[in-house]
XYZ file of C-alpha atoms in Angstrom:
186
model
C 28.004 18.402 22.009
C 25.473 18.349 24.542
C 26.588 16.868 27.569
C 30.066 19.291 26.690
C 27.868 22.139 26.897
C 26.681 21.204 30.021
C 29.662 19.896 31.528
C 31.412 23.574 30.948
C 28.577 25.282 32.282
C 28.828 23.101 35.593
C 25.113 21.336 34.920
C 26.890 17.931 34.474
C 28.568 16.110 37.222
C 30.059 13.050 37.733
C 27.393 11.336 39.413
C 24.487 13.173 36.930
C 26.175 11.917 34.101
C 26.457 8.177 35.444
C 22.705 8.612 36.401
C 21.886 9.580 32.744
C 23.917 6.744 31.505
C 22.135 4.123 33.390
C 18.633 5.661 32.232
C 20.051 5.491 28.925
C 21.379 1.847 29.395
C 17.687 0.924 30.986
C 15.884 2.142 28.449
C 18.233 0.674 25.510
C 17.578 -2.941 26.837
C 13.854 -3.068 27.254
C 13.731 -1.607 23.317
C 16.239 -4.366 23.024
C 13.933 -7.259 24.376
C 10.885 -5.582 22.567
C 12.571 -6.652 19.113
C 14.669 -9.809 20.742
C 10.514 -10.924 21.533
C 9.868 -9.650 18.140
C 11.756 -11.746 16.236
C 10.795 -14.443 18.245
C 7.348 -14.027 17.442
C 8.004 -13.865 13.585
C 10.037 -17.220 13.775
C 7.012 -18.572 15.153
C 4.238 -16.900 13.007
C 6.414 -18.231 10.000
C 6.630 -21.581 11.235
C 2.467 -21.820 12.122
C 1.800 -19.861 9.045
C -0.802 -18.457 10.910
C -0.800 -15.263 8.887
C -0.816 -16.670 5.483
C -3.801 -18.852 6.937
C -5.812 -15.553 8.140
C -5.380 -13.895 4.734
C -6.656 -16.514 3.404
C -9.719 -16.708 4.970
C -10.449 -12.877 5.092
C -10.015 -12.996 1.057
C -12.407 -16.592 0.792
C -14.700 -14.420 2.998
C -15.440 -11.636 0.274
C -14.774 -8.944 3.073
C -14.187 -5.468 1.491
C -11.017 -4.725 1.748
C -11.746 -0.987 2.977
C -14.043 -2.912 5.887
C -10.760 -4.677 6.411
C -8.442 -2.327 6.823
C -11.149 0.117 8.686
C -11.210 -2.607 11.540
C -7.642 -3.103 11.669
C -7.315 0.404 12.114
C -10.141 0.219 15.117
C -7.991 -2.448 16.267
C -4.842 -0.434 16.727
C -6.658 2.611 18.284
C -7.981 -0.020 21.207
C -4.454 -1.763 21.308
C -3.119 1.965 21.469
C -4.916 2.026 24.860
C -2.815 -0.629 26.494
C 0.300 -0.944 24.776
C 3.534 1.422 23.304
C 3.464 2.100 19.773
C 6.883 0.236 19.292
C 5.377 -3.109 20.718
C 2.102 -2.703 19.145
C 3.710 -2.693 15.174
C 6.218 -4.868 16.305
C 3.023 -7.536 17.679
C 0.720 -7.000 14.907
C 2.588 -5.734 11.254
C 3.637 -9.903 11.092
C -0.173 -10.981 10.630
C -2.342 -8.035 9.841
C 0.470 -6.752 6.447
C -0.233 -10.497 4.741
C -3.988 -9.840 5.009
C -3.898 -5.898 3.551
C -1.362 -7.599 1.080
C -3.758 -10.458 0.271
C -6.927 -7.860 -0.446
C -7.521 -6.341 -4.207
C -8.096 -2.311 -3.487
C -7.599 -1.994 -6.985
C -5.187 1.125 -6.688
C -3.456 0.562 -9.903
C -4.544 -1.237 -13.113
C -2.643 -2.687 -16.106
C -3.999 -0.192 -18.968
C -3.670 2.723 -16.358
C 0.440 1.970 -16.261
C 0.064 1.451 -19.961
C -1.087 4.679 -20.661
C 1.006 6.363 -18.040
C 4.236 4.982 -19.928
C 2.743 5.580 -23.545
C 1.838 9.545 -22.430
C 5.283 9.864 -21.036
C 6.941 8.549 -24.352
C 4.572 10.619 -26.583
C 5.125 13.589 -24.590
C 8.902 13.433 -25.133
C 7.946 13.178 -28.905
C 6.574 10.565 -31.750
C 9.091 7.722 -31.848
C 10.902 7.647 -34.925
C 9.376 5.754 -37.704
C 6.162 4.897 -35.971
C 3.028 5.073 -38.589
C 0.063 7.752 -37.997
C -2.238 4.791 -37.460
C -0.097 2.855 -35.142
C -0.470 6.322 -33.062
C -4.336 6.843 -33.660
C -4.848 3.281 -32.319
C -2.237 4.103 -28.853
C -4.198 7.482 -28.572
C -7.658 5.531 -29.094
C -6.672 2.688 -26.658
C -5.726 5.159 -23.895
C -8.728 7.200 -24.507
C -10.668 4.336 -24.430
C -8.957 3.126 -21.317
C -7.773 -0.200 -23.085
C -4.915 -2.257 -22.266
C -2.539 -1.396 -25.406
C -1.654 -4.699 -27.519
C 1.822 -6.387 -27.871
C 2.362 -4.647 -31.554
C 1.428 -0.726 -29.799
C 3.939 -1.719 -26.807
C 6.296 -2.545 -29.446
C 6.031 0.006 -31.117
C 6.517 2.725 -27.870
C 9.480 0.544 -26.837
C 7.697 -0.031 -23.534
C 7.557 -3.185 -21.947
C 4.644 -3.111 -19.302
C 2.949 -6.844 -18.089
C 0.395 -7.801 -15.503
C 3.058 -9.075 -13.433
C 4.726 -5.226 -13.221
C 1.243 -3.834 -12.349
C 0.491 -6.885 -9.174
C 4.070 -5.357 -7.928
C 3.146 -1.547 -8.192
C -0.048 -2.649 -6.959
C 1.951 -4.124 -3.827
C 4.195 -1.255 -3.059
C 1.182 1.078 -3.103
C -0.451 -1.221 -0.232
C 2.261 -1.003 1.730
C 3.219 2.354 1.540
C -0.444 3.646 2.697
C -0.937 0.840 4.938
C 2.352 1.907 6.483
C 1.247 5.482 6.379
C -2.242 4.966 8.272
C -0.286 2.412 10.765
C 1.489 5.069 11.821
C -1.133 7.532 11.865
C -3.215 5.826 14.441
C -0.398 4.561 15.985
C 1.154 7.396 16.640
């Protein structure tokens, strides 16, 4: 649309367009050998293991994981001197994501999903057939901040395990760990 706009109003020639092409071709190549190195570089950080090994020792270390991921993020605003943002996450997300993944921040816990699926099924209504002191003991549990027992789940028709609470846990991490990333990155 563009280039026909320009091309009727006489501000694209032959030779300007060619020009802009090559630019264009130039610039497409290097971004091209920026992720060709890229994936490189991840072949050979998963054959080392070199950033399962580094989470591993930042976690056996008893760092706090906010003193982790504040000098990451110092990290990236001195890289950000020397280097484009593209290469930087390109260089670093391969060994500094398994060590944010590898830390406990404690964003989300089991009886805090728990109650967040047992308030959502109580606020739609009482299931049918549950007993009044089946729903004292859910309301006491979540009050109490509790994890809710097998018989309460049950009972709710919810089905939420330690294993489903690790994963939330995970996709939380990475979102905000994406989200600052970028941030200083950018």
């Amino acid at each position: 649309g563009t280039g026909l706009i320009a091309f009727i109003n006489g501000g694209l020639n032959r030779a300007s367009m060619i020009d802009s092409f090559m630019v264009t071709a130039r610039s497409t190549a290097m971004i091209f050998f920026i992720v060709l190195g890229a994936a490189f570089y991840n072949g050979f950080l998963a054959l080392t293991q070199v950033p399962q090994e580094l989470s591993n020792y930042v976690v056996s270390q008893g760092f706090s994981p906010i003193v982790v991921l504040m000098l990451i993020l110092c990290f990236y605003l001195l890289f950000g001197c020397v280097m484009d943002s593209l290469s930087m996450i390109l260089l670093t997300i391969p060994i500094f994501f398994p060590v944010i993944s590898a830390m406990d921040f404690n964003l989300i816990s089991l009886p805090e999903l728990q109650a967040d699926a047992a308030m959502e099924v109580l606020r739609n209504g009482i299931p049918e057939g549950m007993a009044a002191d089946m729903l004292a003991s859910i309301k006491g549990a979540i009050a109490d901040g509790a994890e809710l027992t097998r018989e309460q789940m049950k009972a709710l028709d919810i089905r939420m395990t330690q294993g489903m609470a690790n994963r939330v846990e995970a996709e939380h991490v990475a979102i905000w760990f994406g989200i600052l990333v970028l941030i200083v990155v950018e």
